[in-house]
Coordinates of C-alpha atoms in Angstrom, one line a residue:
X24 CA 0.0 0.0 0.0
X25 CA 1.3 3.4 -1.0
X26 CA 0.9 6.6 1.0
X27 CA -0.4 9.5 -1.1
X28 CA -0.4 13.1 0.1
X29 CA -2.9 15.4 -1.6
X30 CA -2.5 19.2 -1.1
X31 CA -5.7 21.1 -1.5
X32 CA -9.3 20.2 -0.8
X33 CA -11.0 21.7 -3.8
X34 CA -12.7 19.9 -6.7
X35 CA -9.5 18.5 -8.2
X36 CA -8.0 17.6 -4.8
X37 CA -11.0 15.8 -3.4
X38 CA -11.7 13.7 -6.5
X39 CA -8.0 12.8 -6.8
X40 CA -7.9 11.8 -3.1
X41 CA -11.1 9.7 -3.4
X42 CA -9.9 8.0 -6.6
X43 CA -6.5 7.2 -5.2
X44 CA -8.0 5.8 -2.0
X45 CA -10.5 3.8 -4.0
X46 CA -7.6 2.0 -5.7
X47 CA -6.3 0.9 -2.3
X48 CA -3.8 3.6 -1.3
X49 CA -3.4 5.3 2.1
X50 CA -4.4 8.8 1.2
X51 CA -4.0 11.9 3.4
X52 CA -5.5 15.2 2.2
X53 CA -4.1 18.5 3.6
X54 CA -6.4 21.5 3.4
X55 CA -5.4 24.9 4.7
X56 CA -9.0 26.1 5.4
X57 CA -11.3 24.9 8.1
X58 CA -13.3 22.9 5.6
X59 CA -13.0 21.4 2.1
X60 CA -14.7 22.7 -1.0
X61 CA -14.8 26.3 0.0
X62 CA -14.4 27.6 -3.6
X63 CA -16.9 25.0 -4.9
X64 CA -19.6 26.6 -2.8
X65 CA -19.5 29.9 -4.7
X66 CA -19.1 28.5 -8.2
X67 CA -22.0 29.1 -10.6
X68 CA -23.4 31.8 -8.2
X69 CA -23.8 29.1 -5.6
X70 CA -25.4 26.6 -8.0
X71 CA -22.2 24.8 -9.2
X72 CA -22.0 24.3 -12.9
X73 CA -20.3 20.9 -12.7
X74 CA -19.7 20.2 -16.3
X75 CA -21.0 20.7 -19.9
X76 CA -23.1 17.9 -21.5
X77 CA -21.1 17.5 -24.7
X78 CA -18.6 15.1 -26.2
X79 CA -14.8 15.0 -25.7
X80 CA -14.2 17.0 -28.9
X81 CA -16.5 19.8 -27.9
X82 CA -15.1 19.9 -24.4
X83 CA -11.6 20.3 -25.7
X84 CA -12.8 23.0 -28.2
X85 CA -13.9 25.1 -25.3
X86 CA -10.5 25.0 -23.6
X87 CA -8.5 28.1 -24.4
X88 CA -5.2 27.3 -22.8
X89 CA -3.4 24.2 -24.0
X90 CA -6.4 22.2 -25.2
X91 CA -4.4 19.4 -26.7
X92 CA -2.9 18.6 -23.3
X93 CA -6.4 17.8 -22.0
X94 CA -7.4 15.2 -24.6
X95 CA -6.0 12.2 -22.7
X96 CA -7.4 13.0 -19.2
X97 CA -10.9 14.1 -20.6
X98 CA -11.0 10.9 -22.6
X99 CA -10.5 9.0 -19.3
X100 CA -13.2 10.9 -17.5
X101 CA -15.5 13.0 -19.7
X102 CA -18.6 15.0 -18.9
X103 CA -20.9 11.9 -19.0
X104 CA -18.6 10.2 -16.5
X105 CA -18.9 13.3 -14.2
X106 CA -22.7 13.1 -14.3
X107 CA -22.6 9.3 -13.6
X108 CA -20.1 9.9 -10.8
X109 CA -22.3 12.3 -8.9
X110 CA -25.5 10.3 -9.6
X111 CA -23.7 7.4 -7.9
X112 CA -23.2 9.6 -4.9
X113 CA -26.9 10.5 -4.8
X114 CA -26.7 13.9 -6.6
X115 CA -29.0 14.1 -9.6
X116 CA -28.2 16.7 -12.2
X117 CA -30.0 18.6 -14.9
X118 CA -29.0 20.2 -18.2
X119 CA -29.7 23.9 -18.9
X120 CA -29.1 26.4 -21.7
X121 CA -25.8 25.9 -23.4
X122 CA -25.6 22.3 -22.1
X123 CA -24.6 23.5 -18.7
X124 CA -25.0 20.8 -16.1
X125 CA -26.2 21.7 -12.5
X126 CA -27.3 19.7 -9.5
X127 CA -31.2 19.5 -9.6
X128 CA -31.2 21.1 -6.1
X129 CA -29.3 24.2 -7.5
X130 CA -27.2 24.0 -4.4
X131 CA -23.4 23.8 -4.8
X132 CA -23.1 22.4 -1.3
X133 CA -24.6 19.1 -2.6
X134 CA -21.6 18.7 -4.9
X135 CA -19.0 19.6 -2.2
X136 CA -20.7 17.2 0.3
X137 CA -20.8 14.4 -2.3
X138 CA -17.0 14.7 -2.8
X139 CA -16.6 14.6 1.0
X140 CA -18.7 11.4 1.1
X141 CA -16.6 9.9 -1.7
X142 CA -13.5 10.5 0.2
X143 CA -14.9 9.2 3.5
X144 CA -16.3 6.1 1.8
X145 CA -12.8 5.2 0.5
X146 CA -11.0 6.1 3.8
X147 CA -9.2 9.3 2.9
X148 CA -7.8 11.0 6.0
X149 CA -8.5 14.7 5.8
X150 CA -6.4 17.1 7.8
X151 CA -8.0 20.6 8.1
X152 CA -6.2 23.8 9.0
X153 CA -3.1 22.2 7.6
X154 CA -1.1 24.4 5.3
X155 CA 1.8 22.6 3.6
X156 CA 5.0 24.5 3.9
X157 CA 7.1 22.5 1.4
X158 CA 7.3 19.2 -0.5
X159 CA 10.3 17.1 0.5
X160 CA 12.2 15.2 -2.2
X161 CA 15.5 13.4 -2.5
X162 CA 17.4 12.1 -5.6
X163 CA 14.6 13.3 -7.9
X164 CA 11.9 11.5 -6.0
X165 CA 9.2 12.8 -3.7
X166 CA 9.5 11.8 0.0
X167 CA 6.6 13.6 1.6
X168 CA 5.3 17.0 2.8
X169 CA 6.1 19.4 5.6
X170 CA 3.5 21.3 7.6
X171 CA 3.8 23.3 10.8
X172 CA 3.2 20.1 12.7
X173 CA 6.1 18.3 11.1
X174 CA 6.9 15.9 8.3
X175 CA 4.6 13.3 6.7
X176 CA 6.2 10.7 4.5
X177 CA 4.5 10.0 1.2
X178 CA 5.3 7.9 -1.9
X179 CA 3.5 10.5 -4.1
X180 CA 2.3 14.0 -3.7
X181 CA -0.6 15.5 -5.7
X182 CA -0.6 19.3 -5.8
X183 CA -4.2 20.5 -6.2
X184 CA -3.9 24.0 -4.7
X185 CA -5.8 26.0 -7.3
X186 CA -4.6 29.2 -8.8
X187 CA -4.9 32.8 -7.6
X188 CA -8.6 33.5 -8.2
X189 CA -10.8 34.1 -5.2
X190 CA -7.9 34.2 -2.8
X191 CA -10.3 34.3 0.1
X192 CA -11.1 30.7 -0.5
X193 CA -7.4 29.7 0.0
X194 CA -6.1 30.0 -3.6
X195 CA -3.0 32.0 -2.9
X196 CA -0.5 30.5 -5.3
X197 CA 1.1 27.9 -3.1
X198 CA 1.2 25.4 -5.9
X199 CA 3.3 27.7 -8.0
X200 CA 5.8 28.0 -5.2
X201 CA 6.0 24.2 -4.9
X202 CA 6.5 23.8 -8.6
X203 CA 9.2 26.5 -8.8
X204 CA 11.0 24.8 -6.0
X205 CA 11.6 21.8 -8.3
X206 CA 12.6 24.0 -11.2
X207 CA 9.2 23.8 -13.0
X208 CA 8.4 26.7 -15.2
X209 CA 5.3 28.7 -14.2
X210 CA 3.9 30.7 -17.1
X211 CA 2.7 34.3 -16.6
X212 CA -0.4 34.5 -14.5
X213 CA -3.6 36.6 -15.3
X214 CA -7.0 36.9 -13.8
X215 CA -9.6 35.6 -16.3
X216 CA -13.3 35.1 -16.7
X217 CA -13.3 38.4 -14.9
X218 CA -15.3 41.7 -15.2
X219 CA -13.7 44.3 -17.4
X220 CA -13.2 48.0 -16.7
X221 CA -14.1 50.7 -19.3
X222 CA -12.9 54.2 -20.2
X223 CA -16.2 55.8 -21.2
X224 CA -17.6 58.3 -18.7
X225 CA -21.2 57.3 -19.5
X226 CA -20.7 53.7 -18.2
X227 CA -21.6 54.5 -14.6
X228 CA -25.0 55.8 -15.7
X229 CA -25.9 52.3 -16.8
X230 CA -24.9 50.6 -13.6
X231 CA -27.1 47.6 -12.9
X232 CA -28.5 47.4 -16.4
X233 CA -28.6 43.8 -17.7
X234 CA -28.9 43.1 -21.4
X235 CA -30.0 39.8 -22.8
X236 CA -29.6 38.5 -26.3
X237 CA -26.9 41.0 -27.4
X238 CA -23.9 40.3 -29.6
X239 CA -20.5 41.4 -28.6
X240 CA -17.3 41.7 -30.8
X241 CA -13.9 42.3 -29.1
X242 CA -11.4 44.0 -31.4
X243 CA -7.8 45.0 -31.2
X244 CA -7.5 47.6 -34.0
X245 CA -9.0 45.9 -37.0
X246 CA -8.3 42.4 -35.6
X247 CA -11.3 40.5 -34.2
X248 CA -10.3 38.8 -31.0
X249 CA -13.6 37.3 -29.9
X250 CA -17.3 37.2 -30.7
X251 CA -20.1 36.0 -28.5
X252 CA -23.9 36.2 -28.0
X253 CA -25.9 36.2 -24.8
X254 CA -26.2 38.3 -21.6
X255 CA -24.1 41.1 -20.2
X256 CA -24.3 43.6 -17.3
X257 CA -23.2 47.2 -16.9
X258 CA -21.4 48.0 -13.6
X259 CA -20.1 51.3 -12.1
X260 CA -16.6 50.4 -13.4
X261 CA -17.4 48.7 -16.7
X262 CA -18.9 45.4 -17.9
X263 CA -19.7 42.0 -16.5
X264 CA -21.9 39.1 -17.3
X265 CA -21.3 35.8 -19.1
X266 CA -20.3 37.2 -22.5
X267 CA -18.0 39.7 -20.9
X268 CA -16.3 37.1 -18.7
X269 CA -15.6 34.9 -21.7
X270 CA -14.3 37.9 -23.7
X271 CA -11.9 38.8 -20.9
X272 CA -9.8 35.7 -21.8
X273 CA -8.9 37.3 -25.1
X274 CA -7.9 40.8 -23.9
X275 CA -5.2 39.5 -21.5
X276 CA -2.2 41.8 -21.6
X277 CA -3.8 44.0 -24.3
X278 CA -5.3 46.7 -22.0
X279 CA -2.9 49.4 -23.1
X280 CA -3.6 48.9 -26.8
X281 CA -7.1 50.3 -26.5
X282 CA -9.1 47.2 -27.3
X283 CA -12.7 48.0 -28.2
X284 CA -15.9 46.0 -27.4
X285 CA -18.6 46.6 -29.9
X286 CA -22.1 45.8 -28.6
X287 CA -24.9 45.0 -31.1
X288 CA -28.0 45.8 -29.2
X289 CA -30.3 44.5 -31.9
X290 CA -28.5 41.4 -33.4
X291 CA -31.8 39.9 -34.7
X292 CA -32.1 42.8 -37.2
X293 CA -29.7 43.7 -39.9
X294 CA -29.0 47.4 -40.7
X295 CA -31.8 47.7 -43.2
X296 CA -34.4 45.9 -41.0
X297 CA -33.4 48.1 -38.1
X298 CA -33.7 51.2 -40.2
X299 CA -37.3 50.2 -41.2
X300 CA -38.0 49.6 -37.5
X301 CA -36.8 53.2 -36.7
X302 CA -38.9 54.6 -39.5
X303 CA -42.0 52.9 -38.1
X304 CA -41.3 54.1 -34.6
X305 CA -40.6 57.7 -35.6
X306 CA -43.8 57.7 -37.7
X307 CA -45.7 56.4 -34.7
X308 CA -44.3 59.0 -32.4
X309 CA -43.9 61.7 -35.1
X310 CA -44.9 64.6 -32.9
X311 CA -43.1 63.4 -29.8
X312 CA -39.6 64.5 -28.7
X313 CA -36.9 62.2 -29.9
X314 CA -35.9 61.4 -26.2
X315 CA -39.4 60.0 -25.7
X316 CA -39.6 57.8 -28.8
X317 CA -37.3 54.9 -27.9
X318 CA -39.2 53.2 -25.1
X319 CA -40.4 50.3 -27.2
X320 CA -36.9 49.7 -28.7
X321 CA -34.6 50.0 -25.7
X322 CA -34.5 49.6 -21.9
X323 CA -35.5 52.8 -20.1
X324 CA -32.1 53.2 -18.4
X325 CA -30.2 53.0 -21.8
X326 CA -32.3 55.6 -23.6
X327 CA -30.6 58.8 -22.1
X328 CA -27.1 57.4 -23.0
X329 CA -28.1 56.4 -26.5
X330 CA -29.8 59.8 -27.1
X331 CA -26.6 61.6 -25.9
X332 CA -24.3 59.4 -28.0
X333 CA -26.4 59.7 -31.1
X334 CA -25.8 63.5 -31.3
X335 CA -29.5 64.1 -32.1
X336 CA -31.1 67.0 -30.2
X337 CA -33.2 65.2 -27.5
X338 CA -36.1 67.6 -28.0
X339 CA -36.2 67.3 -31.7
X340 CA -39.6 66.0 -32.9
X341 CA -39.3 62.6 -34.5
X342 CA -40.9 63.8 -37.8
X343 CA -37.9 66.3 -38.1
X344 CA -35.2 63.7 -37.7
X345 CA -33.2 63.4 -41.0
X346 CA -32.4 60.2 -42.8
X347 CA -28.7 60.7 -42.0
X348 CA -29.4 61.1 -38.3
X349 CA -31.6 58.0 -38.3
X350 CA -28.9 56.0 -40.1
X351 CA -26.3 57.2 -37.5
X352 CA -28.6 56.1 -34.7
X353 CA -29.0 52.7 -36.4
X354 CA -25.2 52.3 -36.6
X355 CA -24.9 53.2 -32.9
X356 CA -27.4 50.6 -31.9
X357 CA -25.6 48.0 -34.0
X358 CA -22.2 48.9 -32.6
X359 CA -22.3 50.6 -29.2
X360 CA -18.5 50.8 -28.6
X361 CA -16.7 50.6 -25.3
X362 CA -13.0 51.0 -24.8
X363 CA -11.5 48.3 -22.5
X364 CA -9.2 49.9 -19.8
X365 CA -8.4 46.7 -17.9
X366 CA -9.8 43.9 -15.8
X367 CA -10.8 43.5 -12.2
X368 CA -8.3 41.5 -10.2
X369 CA -8.0 38.0 -8.9
X370 CA -10.5 38.7 -6.2
X371 CA -13.2 38.8 -8.8
X372 CA -11.7 36.3 -11.3
X373 CA -13.4 32.9 -11.8
X374 CA -10.1 31.4 -12.9
X375 CA -6.4 32.0 -13.3
X376 CA -4.8 31.9 -16.7
X377 CA -1.3 30.5 -16.7
X378 CA 0.3 28.1 -14.3
X379 CA 2.6 25.1 -14.2
X380 CA 3.9 24.6 -17.7
X381 CA 2.2 21.5 -19.2
X382 CA 5.2 20.7 -21.4
X383 CA 6.7 19.4 -18.1
X384 CA 3.7 17.3 -17.2
X385 CA 2.6 13.9 -18.5
X386 CA -0.8 14.5 -20.0
X387 CA -2.1 11.0 -19.3
X388 CA -0.9 10.7 -15.6
X389 CA -0.4 14.4 -14.5
X390 CA 3.0 13.4 -13.1
X391 CA 5.9 15.8 -13.3
X392 CA 8.5 15.0 -15.9
X393 CA 11.1 16.5 -13.6
X394 CA 10.3 14.8 -10.2
X395 CA 9.1 11.2 -9.8
X396 CA 6.0 11.0 -7.6
X397 CA 5.0 14.6 -8.0
X398 CA 1.6 15.2 -9.6
X399 CA -0.3 18.4 -10.5
X400 CA -4.1 18.7 -11.2
X401 CA -6.7 21.4 -11.5
X402 CA -6.3 25.1 -11.8
X403 CA -2.6 25.1 -10.8
X404 CA -1.9 23.8 -14.3
X405 CA -1.6 26.2 -17.3
X406 CA -5.0 25.1 -18.7
X407 CA -8.2 27.1 -18.7
X408 CA -11.5 27.2 -20.5
X409 CA -14.6 29.3 -21.1
X410 CA -17.5 29.5 -18.7
X411 CA -20.1 26.8 -18.9
X412 CA -18.8 24.0 -16.7
X413 CA -15.6 23.5 -18.7
X414 CA -13.2 24.6 -15.9
X415 CA -14.7 22.2 -13.4
X416 CA -14.5 19.4 -16.0
X417 CA -10.7 20.2 -16.2
X418 CA -10.5 19.9 -12.4
X419 CA -12.4 16.5 -12.4
X420 CA -10.6 15.0 -15.4
X421 CA -7.1 16.0 -14.2
X422 CA -7.9 15.0 -10.6
X423 CA -9.1 11.5 -11.7
X424 CA -5.9 11.1 -13.8
X425 CA -3.6 12.1 -10.9
X426 CA -5.5 10.0 -8.4
X427 CA -5.4 6.9 -10.6
X428 CA -1.7 7.2 -11.4
X429 CA -0.3 8.4 -8.2

């Protein structure tokens, strides 16, 4: 029987510990918090989007950072395996828009508690309030871990410490420090799936406004970085919501270049269809002031900003608006442009981009190519994906791979 030390009691760490113990190993999990699964409890706004109900190819297509690295581990434990795994632990799931999988209860605690049950059933010893100080190795082989309470011998060590996102949950970059201690390369780290800040002074006027069914295009000069369709939210500092969080992955390190986000407020209408719609509205409200004519077209909170940006006199009667003015308004509605100034920090980021260089990790086993018996899984690796359950799928797939092979 081998002794396996797992560092970190998040999604990747718990499933890795449970799998390793299920295979007959003596497993000790070290968690620096007073409970496991702390970050899991806040994922998906507390509902926990556990995976995405699609095949291996589509899962990998939704991975932004080092997708090819993930083929092997996802093939070993795909999204359908995740659903079956939790069903076996008494947690039924449901599929929502975009194939997002949630527990039927809409309660992330059910997922965290199921992973704890999985570990207990297989005899994992969980040590809470136990921060690992260093990983001990000798002659290129792992020997154990050191905490404030002393040394614990181990045949293998699985590092599942997370990244830097939501540091209040314990993700403070410990895994990167462990990796660097063994000469692993850690790539540049960025907050991602994170709200974006904007330069325009009218943005705070729209604070709290949520827009559904809009199309966004992120551009760096004439180069299109990203396109998406869905829901977004205006905040006092800039932009948030699902399409913005996904867009944030593509603006990393480009904040000084003045990237623009173009928002199509009426994606269902092309320019000519929108112009005909504006003609009808202006005819219907022909004697009304322009500022009072857009209530059937736009949310109330957005109207004053659009009126101001259009450059049309707000008190001008609709029947007096020229064709050129109407066309300019239509162009504005099809491309409301926001200049991206930056991103909110790791405190608000769903994930970390960057991490332990996957060129130095065996993609089938998650074992280090530099140190025998040292494994990495989850967010600590330089692998990341869009929103939609894909990042938890990475955690579960890499966790299972590490647990099986440690």
